[in-house]
mmCIF file of C-alpha atoms and ligand atoms in Angstrom:
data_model
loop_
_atom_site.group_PDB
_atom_site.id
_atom_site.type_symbol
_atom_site.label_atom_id
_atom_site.label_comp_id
_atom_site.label_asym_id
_atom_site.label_seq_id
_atom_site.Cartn_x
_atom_site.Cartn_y
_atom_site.Cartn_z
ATOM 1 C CA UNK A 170 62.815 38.667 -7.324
ATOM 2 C CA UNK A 171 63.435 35.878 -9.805
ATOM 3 C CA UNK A 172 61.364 37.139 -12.770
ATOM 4 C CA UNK A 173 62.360 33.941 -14.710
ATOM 5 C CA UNK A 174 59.738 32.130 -12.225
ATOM 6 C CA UNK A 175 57.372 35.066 -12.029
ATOM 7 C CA UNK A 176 56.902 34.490 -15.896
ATOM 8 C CA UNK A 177 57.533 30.751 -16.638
ATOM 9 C CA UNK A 178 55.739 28.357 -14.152
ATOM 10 C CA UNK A 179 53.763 25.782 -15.755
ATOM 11 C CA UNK A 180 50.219 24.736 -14.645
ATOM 12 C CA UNK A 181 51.313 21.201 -13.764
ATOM 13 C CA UNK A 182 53.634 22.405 -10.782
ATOM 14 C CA UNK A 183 50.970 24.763 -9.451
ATOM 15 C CA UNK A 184 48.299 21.471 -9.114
ATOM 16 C CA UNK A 185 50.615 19.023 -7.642
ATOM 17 C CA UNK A 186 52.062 21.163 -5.032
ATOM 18 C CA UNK A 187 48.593 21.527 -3.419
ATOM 19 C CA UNK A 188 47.032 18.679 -1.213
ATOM 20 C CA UNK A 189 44.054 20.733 -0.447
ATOM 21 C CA UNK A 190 40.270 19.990 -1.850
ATOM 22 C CA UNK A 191 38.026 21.780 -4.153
ATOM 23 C CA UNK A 192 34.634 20.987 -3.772
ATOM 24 C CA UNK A 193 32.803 21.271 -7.524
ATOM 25 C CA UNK A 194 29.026 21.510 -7.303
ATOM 26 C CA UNK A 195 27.055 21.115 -10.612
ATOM 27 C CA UNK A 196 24.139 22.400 -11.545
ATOM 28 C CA UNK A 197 23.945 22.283 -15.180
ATOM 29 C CA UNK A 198 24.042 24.854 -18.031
ATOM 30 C CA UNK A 199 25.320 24.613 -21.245
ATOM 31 C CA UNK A 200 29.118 23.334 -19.727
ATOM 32 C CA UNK A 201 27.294 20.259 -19.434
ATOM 33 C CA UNK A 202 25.226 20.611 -22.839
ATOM 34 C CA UNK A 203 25.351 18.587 -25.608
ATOM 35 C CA UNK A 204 24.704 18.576 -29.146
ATOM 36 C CA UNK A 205 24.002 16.582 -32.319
ATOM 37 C CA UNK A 206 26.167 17.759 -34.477
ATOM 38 C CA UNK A 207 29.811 18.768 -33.258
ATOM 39 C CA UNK A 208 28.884 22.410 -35.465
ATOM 40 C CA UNK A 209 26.026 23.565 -33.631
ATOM 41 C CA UNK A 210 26.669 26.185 -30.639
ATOM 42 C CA UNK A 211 23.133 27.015 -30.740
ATOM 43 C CA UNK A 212 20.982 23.796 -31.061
ATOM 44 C CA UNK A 213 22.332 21.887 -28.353
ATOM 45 C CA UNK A 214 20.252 21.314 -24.699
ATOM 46 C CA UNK A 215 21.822 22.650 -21.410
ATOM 47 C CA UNK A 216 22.543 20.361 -18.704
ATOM 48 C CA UNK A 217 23.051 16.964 -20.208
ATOM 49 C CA UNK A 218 26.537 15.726 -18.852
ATOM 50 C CA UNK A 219 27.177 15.107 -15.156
ATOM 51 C CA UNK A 220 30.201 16.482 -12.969
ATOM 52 C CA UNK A 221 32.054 13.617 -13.027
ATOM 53 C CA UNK A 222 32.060 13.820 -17.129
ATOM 54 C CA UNK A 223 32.618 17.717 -16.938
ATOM 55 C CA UNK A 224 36.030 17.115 -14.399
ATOM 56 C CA UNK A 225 37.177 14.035 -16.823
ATOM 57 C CA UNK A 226 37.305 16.483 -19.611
ATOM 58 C CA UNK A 227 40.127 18.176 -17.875
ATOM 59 C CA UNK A 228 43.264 16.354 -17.817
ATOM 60 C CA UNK A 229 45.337 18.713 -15.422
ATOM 61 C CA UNK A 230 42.434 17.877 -12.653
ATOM 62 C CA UNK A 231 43.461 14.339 -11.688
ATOM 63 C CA UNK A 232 46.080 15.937 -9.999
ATOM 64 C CA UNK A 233 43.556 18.202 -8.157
ATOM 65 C CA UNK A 234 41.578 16.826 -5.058
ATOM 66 C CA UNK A 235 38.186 16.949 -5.739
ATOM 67 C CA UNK A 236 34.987 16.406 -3.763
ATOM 68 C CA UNK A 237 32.170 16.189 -6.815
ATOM 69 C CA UNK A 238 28.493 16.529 -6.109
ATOM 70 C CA UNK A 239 26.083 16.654 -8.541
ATOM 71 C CA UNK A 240 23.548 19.562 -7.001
ATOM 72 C CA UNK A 241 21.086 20.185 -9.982
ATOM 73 C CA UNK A 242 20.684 19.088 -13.387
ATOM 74 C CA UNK A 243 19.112 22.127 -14.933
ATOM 75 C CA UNK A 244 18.958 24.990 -18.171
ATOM 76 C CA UNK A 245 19.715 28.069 -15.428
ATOM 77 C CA UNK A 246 16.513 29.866 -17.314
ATOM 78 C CA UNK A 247 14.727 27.561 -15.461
ATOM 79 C CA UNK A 248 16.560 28.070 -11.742
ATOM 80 C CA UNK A 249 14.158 28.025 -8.736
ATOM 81 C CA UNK A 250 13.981 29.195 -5.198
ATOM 82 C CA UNK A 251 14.455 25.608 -3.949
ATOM 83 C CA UNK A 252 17.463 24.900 -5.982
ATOM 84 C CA UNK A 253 19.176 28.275 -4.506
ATOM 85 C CA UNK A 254 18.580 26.970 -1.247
ATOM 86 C CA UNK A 255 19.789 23.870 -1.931
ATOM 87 C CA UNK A 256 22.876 25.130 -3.950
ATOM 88 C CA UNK A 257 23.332 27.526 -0.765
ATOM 89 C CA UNK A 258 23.275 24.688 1.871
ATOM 90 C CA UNK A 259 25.506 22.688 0.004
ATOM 91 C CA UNK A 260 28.108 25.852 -0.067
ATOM 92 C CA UNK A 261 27.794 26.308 3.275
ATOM 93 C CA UNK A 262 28.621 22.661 4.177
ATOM 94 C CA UNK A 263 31.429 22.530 1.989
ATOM 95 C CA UNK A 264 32.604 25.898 3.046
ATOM 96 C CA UNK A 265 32.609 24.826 6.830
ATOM 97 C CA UNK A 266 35.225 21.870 5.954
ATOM 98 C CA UNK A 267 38.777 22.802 6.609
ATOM 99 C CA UNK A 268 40.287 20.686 4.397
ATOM 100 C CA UNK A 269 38.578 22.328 1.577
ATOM 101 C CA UNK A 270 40.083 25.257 0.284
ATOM 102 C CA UNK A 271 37.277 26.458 -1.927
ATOM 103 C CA UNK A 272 34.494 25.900 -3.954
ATOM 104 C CA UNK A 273 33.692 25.466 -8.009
ATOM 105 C CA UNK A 274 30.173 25.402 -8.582
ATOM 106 C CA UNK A 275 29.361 24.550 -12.735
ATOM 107 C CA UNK A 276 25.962 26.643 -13.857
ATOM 108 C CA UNK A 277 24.557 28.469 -16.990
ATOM 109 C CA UNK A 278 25.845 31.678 -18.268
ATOM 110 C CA UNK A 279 21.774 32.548 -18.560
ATOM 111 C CA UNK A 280 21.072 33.234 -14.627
ATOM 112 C CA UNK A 281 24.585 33.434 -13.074
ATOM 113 C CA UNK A 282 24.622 36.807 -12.121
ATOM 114 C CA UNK A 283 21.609 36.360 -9.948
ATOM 115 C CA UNK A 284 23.140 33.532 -8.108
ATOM 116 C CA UNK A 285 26.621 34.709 -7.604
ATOM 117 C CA UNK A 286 24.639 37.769 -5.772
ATOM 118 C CA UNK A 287 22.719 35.730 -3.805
ATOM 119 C CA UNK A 288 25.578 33.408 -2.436
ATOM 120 C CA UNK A 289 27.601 36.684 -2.024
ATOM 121 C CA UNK A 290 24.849 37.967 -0.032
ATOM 122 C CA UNK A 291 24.091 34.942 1.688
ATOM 123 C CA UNK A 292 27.298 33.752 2.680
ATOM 124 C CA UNK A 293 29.530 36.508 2.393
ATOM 125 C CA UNK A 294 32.354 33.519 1.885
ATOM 126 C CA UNK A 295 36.206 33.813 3.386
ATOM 127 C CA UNK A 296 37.158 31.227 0.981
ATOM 128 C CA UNK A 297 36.991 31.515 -3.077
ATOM 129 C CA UNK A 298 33.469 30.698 -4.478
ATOM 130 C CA UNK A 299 33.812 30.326 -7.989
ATOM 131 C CA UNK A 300 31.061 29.672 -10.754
ATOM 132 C CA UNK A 301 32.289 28.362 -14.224
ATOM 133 C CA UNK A 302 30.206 28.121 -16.630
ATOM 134 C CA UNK A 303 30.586 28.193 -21.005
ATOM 135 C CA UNK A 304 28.883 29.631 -24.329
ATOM 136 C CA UNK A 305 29.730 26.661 -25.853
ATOM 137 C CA UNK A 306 28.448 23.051 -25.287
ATOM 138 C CA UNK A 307 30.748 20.312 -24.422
ATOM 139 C CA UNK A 308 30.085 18.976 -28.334
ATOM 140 C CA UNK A 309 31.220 21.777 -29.472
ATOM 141 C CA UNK A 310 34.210 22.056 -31.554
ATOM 142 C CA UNK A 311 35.480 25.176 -29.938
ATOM 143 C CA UNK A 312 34.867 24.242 -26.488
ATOM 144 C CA UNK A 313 35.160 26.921 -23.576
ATOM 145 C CA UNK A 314 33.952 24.953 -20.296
ATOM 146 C CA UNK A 315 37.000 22.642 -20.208
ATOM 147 C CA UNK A 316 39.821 25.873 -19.590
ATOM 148 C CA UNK A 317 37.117 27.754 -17.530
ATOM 149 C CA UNK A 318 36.489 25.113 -14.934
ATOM 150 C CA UNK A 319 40.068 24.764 -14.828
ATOM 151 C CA UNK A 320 40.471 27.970 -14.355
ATOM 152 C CA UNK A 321 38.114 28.059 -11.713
ATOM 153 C CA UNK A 322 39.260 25.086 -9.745
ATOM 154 C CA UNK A 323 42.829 26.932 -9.742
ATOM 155 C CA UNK A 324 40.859 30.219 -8.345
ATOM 156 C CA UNK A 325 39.521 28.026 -5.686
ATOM 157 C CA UNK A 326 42.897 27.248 -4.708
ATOM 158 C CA UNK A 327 44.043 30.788 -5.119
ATOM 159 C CA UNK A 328 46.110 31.858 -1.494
ATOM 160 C CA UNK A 329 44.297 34.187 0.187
ATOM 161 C CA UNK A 330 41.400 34.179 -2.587
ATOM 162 C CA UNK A 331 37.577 35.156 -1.321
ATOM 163 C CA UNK A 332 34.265 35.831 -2.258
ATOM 164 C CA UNK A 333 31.802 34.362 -4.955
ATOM 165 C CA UNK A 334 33.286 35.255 -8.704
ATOM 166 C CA UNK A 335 32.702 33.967 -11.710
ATOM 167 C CA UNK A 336 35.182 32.997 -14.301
ATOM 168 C CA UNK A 337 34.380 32.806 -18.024
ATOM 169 C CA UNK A 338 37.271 33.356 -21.132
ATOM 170 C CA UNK A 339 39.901 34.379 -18.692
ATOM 171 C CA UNK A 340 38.367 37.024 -16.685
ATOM 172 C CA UNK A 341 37.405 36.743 -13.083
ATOM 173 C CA UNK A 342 34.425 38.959 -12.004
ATOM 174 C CA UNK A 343 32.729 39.674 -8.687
ATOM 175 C CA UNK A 344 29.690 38.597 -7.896
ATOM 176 C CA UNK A 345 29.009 42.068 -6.911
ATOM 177 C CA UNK A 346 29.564 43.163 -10.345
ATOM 178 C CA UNK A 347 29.070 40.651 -13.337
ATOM 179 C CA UNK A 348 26.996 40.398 -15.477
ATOM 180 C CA UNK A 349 25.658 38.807 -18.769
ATOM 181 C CA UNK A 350 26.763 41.173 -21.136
ATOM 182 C CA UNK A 351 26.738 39.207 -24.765
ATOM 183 C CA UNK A 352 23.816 36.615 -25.790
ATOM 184 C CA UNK A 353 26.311 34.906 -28.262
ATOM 185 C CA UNK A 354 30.243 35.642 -27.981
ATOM 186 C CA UNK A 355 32.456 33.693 -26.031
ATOM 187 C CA UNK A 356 33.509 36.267 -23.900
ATOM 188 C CA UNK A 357 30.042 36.809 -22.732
ATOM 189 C CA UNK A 358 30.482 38.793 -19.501
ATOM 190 C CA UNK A 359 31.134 41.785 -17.945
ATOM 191 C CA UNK A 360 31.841 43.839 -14.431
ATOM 192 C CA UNK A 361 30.627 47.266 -15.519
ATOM 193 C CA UNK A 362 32.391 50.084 -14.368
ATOM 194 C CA UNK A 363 34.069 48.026 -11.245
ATOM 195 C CA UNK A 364 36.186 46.127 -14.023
ATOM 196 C CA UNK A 365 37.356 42.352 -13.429
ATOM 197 C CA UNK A 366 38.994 41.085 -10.181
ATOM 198 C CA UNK A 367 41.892 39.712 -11.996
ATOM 199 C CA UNK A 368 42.727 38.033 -14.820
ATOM 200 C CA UNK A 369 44.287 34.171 -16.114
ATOM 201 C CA UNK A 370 47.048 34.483 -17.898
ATOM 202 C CA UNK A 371 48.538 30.861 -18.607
ATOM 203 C CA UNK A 372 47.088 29.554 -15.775
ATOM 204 C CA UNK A 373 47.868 32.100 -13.145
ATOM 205 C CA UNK A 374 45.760 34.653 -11.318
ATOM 206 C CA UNK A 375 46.643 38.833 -11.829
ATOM 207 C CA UNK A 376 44.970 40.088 -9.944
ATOM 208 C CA UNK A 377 43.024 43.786 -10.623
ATOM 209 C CA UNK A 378 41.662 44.942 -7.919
ATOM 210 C CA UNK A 379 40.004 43.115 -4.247
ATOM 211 C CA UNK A 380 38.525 40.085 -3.695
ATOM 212 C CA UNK A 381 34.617 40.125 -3.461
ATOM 213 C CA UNK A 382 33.894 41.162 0.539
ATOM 214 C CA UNK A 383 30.948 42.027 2.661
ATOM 215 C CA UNK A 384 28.598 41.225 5.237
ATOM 216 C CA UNK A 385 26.657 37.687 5.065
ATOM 217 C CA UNK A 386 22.907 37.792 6.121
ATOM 218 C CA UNK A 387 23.203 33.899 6.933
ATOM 219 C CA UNK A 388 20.849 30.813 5.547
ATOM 220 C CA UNK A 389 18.262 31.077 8.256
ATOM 221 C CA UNK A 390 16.897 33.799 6.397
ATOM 222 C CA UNK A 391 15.742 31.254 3.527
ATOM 223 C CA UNK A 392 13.217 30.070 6.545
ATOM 224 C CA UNK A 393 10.819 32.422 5.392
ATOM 225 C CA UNK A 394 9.161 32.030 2.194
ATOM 226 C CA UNK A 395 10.304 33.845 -1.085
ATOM 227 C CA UNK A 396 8.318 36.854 -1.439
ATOM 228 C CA UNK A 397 6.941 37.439 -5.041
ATOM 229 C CA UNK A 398 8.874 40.715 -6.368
ATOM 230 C CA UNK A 399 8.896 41.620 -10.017
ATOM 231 C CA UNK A 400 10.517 43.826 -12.440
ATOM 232 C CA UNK A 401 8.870 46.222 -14.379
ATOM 233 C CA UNK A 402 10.453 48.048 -16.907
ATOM 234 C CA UNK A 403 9.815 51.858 -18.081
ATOM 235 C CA UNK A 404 9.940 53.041 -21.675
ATOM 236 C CA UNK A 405 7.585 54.862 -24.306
ATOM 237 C CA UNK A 406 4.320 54.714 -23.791
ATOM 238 C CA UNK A 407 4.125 52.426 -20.537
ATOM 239 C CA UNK A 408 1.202 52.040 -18.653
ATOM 240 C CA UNK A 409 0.069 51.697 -14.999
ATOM 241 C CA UNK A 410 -1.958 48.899 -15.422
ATOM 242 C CA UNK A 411 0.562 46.171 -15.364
ATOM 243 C CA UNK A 412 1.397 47.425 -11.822
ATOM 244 C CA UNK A 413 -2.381 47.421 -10.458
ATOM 245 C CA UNK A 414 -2.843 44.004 -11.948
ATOM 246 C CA UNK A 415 0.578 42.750 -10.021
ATOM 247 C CA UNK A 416 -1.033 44.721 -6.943
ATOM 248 C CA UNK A 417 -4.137 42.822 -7.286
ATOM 249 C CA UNK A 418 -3.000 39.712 -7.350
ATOM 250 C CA UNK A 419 -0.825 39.829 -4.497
ATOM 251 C CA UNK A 420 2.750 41.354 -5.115
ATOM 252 C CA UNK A 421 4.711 42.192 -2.261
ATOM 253 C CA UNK A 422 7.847 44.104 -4.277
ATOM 254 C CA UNK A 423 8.677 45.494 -7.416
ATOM 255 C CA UNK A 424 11.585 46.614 -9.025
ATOM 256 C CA UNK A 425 11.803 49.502 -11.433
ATOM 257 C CA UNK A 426 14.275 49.021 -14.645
ATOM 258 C CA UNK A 427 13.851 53.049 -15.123
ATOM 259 C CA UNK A 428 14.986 55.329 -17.997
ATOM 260 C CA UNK A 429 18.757 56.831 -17.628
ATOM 261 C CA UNK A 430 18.777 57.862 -13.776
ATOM 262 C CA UNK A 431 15.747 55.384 -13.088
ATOM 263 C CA UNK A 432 13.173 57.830 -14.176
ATOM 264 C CA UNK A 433 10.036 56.541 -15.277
ATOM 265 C CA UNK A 434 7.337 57.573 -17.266
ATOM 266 C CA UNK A 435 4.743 59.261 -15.837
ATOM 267 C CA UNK A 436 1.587 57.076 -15.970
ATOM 268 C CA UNK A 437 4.153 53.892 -14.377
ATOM 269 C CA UNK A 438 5.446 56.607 -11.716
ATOM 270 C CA UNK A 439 1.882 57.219 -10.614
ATOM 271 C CA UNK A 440 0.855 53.279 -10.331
ATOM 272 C CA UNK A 441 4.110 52.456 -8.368
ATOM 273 C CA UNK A 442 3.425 55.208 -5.882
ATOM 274 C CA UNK A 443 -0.174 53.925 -5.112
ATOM 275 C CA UNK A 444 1.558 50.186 -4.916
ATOM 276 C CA UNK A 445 4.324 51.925 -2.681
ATOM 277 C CA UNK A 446 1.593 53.756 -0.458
ATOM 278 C CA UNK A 447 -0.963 50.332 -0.648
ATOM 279 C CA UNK A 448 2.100 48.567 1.263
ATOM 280 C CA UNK A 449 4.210 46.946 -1.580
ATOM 281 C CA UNK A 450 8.037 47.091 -1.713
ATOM 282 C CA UNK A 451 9.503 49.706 -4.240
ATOM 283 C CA UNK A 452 12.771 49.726 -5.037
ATOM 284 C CA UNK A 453 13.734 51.996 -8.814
ATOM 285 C CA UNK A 454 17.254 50.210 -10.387
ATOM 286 C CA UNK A 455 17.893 51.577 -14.483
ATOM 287 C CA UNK A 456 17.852 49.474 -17.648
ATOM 288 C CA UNK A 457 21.272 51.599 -18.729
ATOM 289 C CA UNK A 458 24.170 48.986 -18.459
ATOM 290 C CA UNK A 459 25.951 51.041 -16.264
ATOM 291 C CA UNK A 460 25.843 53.482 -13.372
ATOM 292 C CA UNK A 461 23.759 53.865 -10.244
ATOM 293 C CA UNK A 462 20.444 55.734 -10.192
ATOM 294 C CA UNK A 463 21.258 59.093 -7.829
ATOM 295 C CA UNK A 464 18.958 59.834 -5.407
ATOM 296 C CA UNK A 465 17.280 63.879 -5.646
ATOM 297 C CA UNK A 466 15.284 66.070 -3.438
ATOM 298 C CA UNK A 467 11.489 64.857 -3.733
ATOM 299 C CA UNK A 468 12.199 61.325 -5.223
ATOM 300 C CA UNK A 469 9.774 59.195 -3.759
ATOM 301 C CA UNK A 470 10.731 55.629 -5.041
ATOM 302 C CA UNK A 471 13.719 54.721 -3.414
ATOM 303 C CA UNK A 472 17.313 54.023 -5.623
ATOM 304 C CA UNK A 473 18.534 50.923 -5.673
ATOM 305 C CA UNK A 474 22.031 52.176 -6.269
ATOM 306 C CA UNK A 475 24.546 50.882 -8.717
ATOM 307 C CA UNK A 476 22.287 47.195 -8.453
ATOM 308 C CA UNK A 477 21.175 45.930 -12.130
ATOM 309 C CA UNK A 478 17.151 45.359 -11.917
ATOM 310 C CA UNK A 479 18.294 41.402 -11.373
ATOM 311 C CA UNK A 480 20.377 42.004 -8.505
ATOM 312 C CA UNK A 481 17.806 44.513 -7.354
ATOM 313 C CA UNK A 482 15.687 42.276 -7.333
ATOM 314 C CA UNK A 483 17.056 39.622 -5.155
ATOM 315 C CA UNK A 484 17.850 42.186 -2.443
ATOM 316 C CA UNK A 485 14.546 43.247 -1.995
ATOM 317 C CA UNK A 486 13.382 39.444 -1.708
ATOM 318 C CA UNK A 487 16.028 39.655 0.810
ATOM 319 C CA UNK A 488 15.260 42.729 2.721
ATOM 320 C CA UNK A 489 11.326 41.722 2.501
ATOM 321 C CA UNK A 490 12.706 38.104 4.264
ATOM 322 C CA UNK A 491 14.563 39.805 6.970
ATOM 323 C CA UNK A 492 11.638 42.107 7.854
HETATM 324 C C1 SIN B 151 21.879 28.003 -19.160
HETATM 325 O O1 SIN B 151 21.934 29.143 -18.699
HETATM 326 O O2 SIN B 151 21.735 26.988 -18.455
HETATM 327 C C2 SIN B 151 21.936 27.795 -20.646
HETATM 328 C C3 SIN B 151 22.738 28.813 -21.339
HETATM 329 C C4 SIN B 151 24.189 28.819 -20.961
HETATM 330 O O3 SIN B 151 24.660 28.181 -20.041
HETATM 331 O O4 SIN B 151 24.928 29.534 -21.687
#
């Protein structure tokens, strides 16, 4: 093997070699922000530029195929039901089109985790999937959304490349996996105990470990309305009455962020039992960063495994819209 080419191939030859499309779908987030002053990482509003601005800003992408489509315009605090859909439909066009080898789509840091799980779930994709996103608003003087849609665009392009990941500062993560891990540094995200899928390292893919894979539950599921499901948190002192007042008014899951293992305290064990036994979805996740929440003799809430509350959360939406 010629390790002179292994370790020396510029970007440039990688994007003109390949006549295939990427198809980047923008939703917003602070990649597109803006702010007044060129200083200010922090006072800036999310979702100001539009894709074609955000693919301009990267020189190496004229020579990159690219199918723009400007999806949603939004702060991903604020993401909706209908804008997943919508997001998902577009994927799945896109996806379907054999002259496009994969997918960017441009989003905040704030909610990405739960939509990269969704997608996954939804669409279980063959091709790359890639969200890019940035802690930094396109003002800013240190700019991060520039080399991480590049990067992800190249992903997208990636031979033999699969599954919804996200790549932020270099690091690719599954969308089984990542998650929001900083509220302020750059490199904002992690994979938890799974680790990255691979890593850029001037402008090339190592890869870690295997593509994102699974089973997709298809979009005809998103026929049926969104169930309401919430999370509910245990910790000192908690009390039952937030559940019977979610009960009351017409829950139909709930997801427990438990202590260590996802135990809970006793007086918010006792109120998701009744909801559990009065017909309402239970499903008991753990507010530690890591690890999966072991199942023992007696346990009458069911685990949730190694899902964060957030992912928990979707898949009981999910398993409540199958049913
Ligand atoms: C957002 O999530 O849309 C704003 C925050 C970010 O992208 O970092």
């Amino acid at each position: 093997m010629n390790v002179q080419w292994l370790y020396f191939h510029p970007v440039r030859t990688k994007m003109q070699n390949d006549a295939r499309k990427v198809a980047v779908l923008a939703t917003g987030g602070t990649i597109a922000g803006t702010a007044a002053r060129a200083g200010d990482n922090i006072g800036y509003t999310a979702a100001q530029l539009g894709v074609q601005a955000l693919v301009e800003a990267v020189p190496a992408l004229r020579e990159v195929a690219l199918i723009t489509e400007q999806v949603a315009q939004l702060d991903s605090k604020d993401m909706e039901f209908s804008i997943w859909a919508a997001l998902a439909a577009r994927v799945a066009h896109h996806l379907a089109d054999d002259g496009v080898a994969g997918i960017v789509i441009t989003h905040g840091t704030d909610t990405l985790e739960e939509t990269a799980y969704l997608l996954q779930r939804l669409l279980a994709p063959a091709k790359p999937v890639v969200l890019a996103a940035a802690m930094r608003p396109a003002t800013a003087l240190l700019r991060d959304g520039p080399q991480n849609l590049l990067d992800a665009v190249t992903l997208a392009r990636e031979p033999g490349a699969r599954g919804v990941m996200a790549v932020l500062a270099g690091t690719v993560h599954s969308a089984w996996d990542v998650r929001k891990v900083h509220s302020y540094r750059v490199d904002a995200f992690g994979s938890g105990e799974a680790g990255p899928v691979a890593r850029f390292e001037e402008g090339w893919v190592r890869r870690l470990r295997g593509w994102p894979a699974g089973e997709a539950i298809g979009l005809a599921v998103l026929d049926q309305p969104w169930p309401w499901v919430e999370i509910v948190t245990s910790h000192a002192a908690a009390r039952g009455e937030v559940v019977r007042a979610m009960v009351a008014a017409g829950v139909k899951g709930i997801v427990l962020a438990g202590t260590g293992n996802g135990s809970v305290h006793h007086a918010l064990e006792a109120a998701l039992i009744e909801a559990q036994h009065a017909g309402v979805a239970v499903l008991r996740s753990t507010r530690c960063l890591d690890g999966p929440v072991q199942m023992k003799r007696g346990d009458e809430l069911p685990s949730a495994g190694t899902l964060t509350p957030v992912q928990a959360r979707i898949e009981l939406m999910l398993q409540l819209m199958r049913a």
